[in-house]
Coordinates of C-alpha atoms in Angstrom, one line a residue:
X1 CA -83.8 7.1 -47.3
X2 CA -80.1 7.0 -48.8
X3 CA -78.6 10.5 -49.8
X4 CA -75.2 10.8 -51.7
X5 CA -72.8 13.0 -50.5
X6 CA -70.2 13.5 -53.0
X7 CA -67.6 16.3 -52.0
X8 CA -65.1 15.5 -49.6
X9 CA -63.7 19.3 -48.3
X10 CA -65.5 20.5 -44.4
X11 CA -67.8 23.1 -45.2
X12 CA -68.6 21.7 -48.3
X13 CA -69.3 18.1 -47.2
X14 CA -71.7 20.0 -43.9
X15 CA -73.5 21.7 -46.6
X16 CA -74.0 18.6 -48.4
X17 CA -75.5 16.9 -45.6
X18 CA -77.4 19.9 -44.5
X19 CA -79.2 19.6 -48.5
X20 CA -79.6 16.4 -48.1
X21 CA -81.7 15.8 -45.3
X22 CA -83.5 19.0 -45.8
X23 CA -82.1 20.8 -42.2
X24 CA -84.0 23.6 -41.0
X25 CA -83.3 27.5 -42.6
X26 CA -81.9 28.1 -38.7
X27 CA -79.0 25.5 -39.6
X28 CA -75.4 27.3 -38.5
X29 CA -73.1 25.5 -41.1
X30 CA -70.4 24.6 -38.5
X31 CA -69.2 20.9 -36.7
X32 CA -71.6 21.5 -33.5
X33 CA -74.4 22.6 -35.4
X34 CA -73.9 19.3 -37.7
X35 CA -74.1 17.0 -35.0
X36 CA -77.2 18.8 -32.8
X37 CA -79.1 18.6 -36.2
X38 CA -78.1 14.7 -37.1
X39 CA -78.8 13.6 -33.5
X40 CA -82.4 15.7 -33.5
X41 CA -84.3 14.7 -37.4
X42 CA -87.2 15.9 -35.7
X43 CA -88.6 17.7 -38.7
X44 CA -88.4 14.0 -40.6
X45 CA -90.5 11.1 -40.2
X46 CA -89.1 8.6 -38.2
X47 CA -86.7 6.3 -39.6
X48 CA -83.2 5.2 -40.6
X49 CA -81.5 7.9 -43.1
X50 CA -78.5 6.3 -44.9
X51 CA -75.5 8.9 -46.0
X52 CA -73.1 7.8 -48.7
X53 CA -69.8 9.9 -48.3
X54 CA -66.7 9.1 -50.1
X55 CA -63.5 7.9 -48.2
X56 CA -61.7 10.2 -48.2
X57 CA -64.0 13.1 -46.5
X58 CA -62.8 15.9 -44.1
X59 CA -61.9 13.4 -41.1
X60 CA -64.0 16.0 -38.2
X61 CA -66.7 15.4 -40.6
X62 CA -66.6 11.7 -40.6
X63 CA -65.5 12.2 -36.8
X64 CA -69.2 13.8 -36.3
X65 CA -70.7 11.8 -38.5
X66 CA -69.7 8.8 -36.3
X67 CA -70.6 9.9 -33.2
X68 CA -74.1 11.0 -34.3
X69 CA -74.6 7.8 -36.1
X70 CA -73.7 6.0 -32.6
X71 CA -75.7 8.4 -30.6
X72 CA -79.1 7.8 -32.7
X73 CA -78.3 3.8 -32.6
X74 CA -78.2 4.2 -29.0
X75 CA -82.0 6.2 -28.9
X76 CA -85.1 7.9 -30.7
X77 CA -87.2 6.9 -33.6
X78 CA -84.8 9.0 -36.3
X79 CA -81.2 6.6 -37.3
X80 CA -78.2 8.3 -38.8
X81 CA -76.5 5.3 -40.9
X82 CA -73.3 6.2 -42.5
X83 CA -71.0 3.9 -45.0
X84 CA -68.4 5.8 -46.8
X85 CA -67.4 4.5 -50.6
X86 CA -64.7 4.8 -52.7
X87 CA -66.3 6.6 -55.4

């Protein structure tokens, strides 16, 4: 499943994500909480989920965005796939 994520400021751009793959009322809007939720999924069916973000997005975004992508490559049924775009 592919989501677009198309605002590029921090709390913003967490928000965004946190739409996108539907994250759980509970969900505290912060970097930590970002990265517990994209390295859990477990409220999605199993599979790879695919965020678009643009270039130029709040670098501790990308920053978690990274590492959870690499942490959920490395294990469980749930990938984080990330390719950032221009537009």
């Amino acid at each position: 499943m592919k989501r677009h994520i198309l605002v590029s400021e921090k709390s913003a751009a967490i928000s965004a994500i946190a739409r996108a793959l539907d994250f759980p009322e509970w969900f505290g809007q912060n970097l930590d909480a970002l990265y517990d939720s994209l390295t859990d999924l477990s409220w999605l069916p199993a599979g790879e989920y695919t965020l678009i973000v643009p270039a130029n997005l709040d670098a501790s975004v990308s920053e978690v965005l990274r590492d959870a992508a690499k942490q959920t490559a490395e294990s469980g049924d749930r990938k984080v796939r990330v390719i950032r775009t221009e537009r």
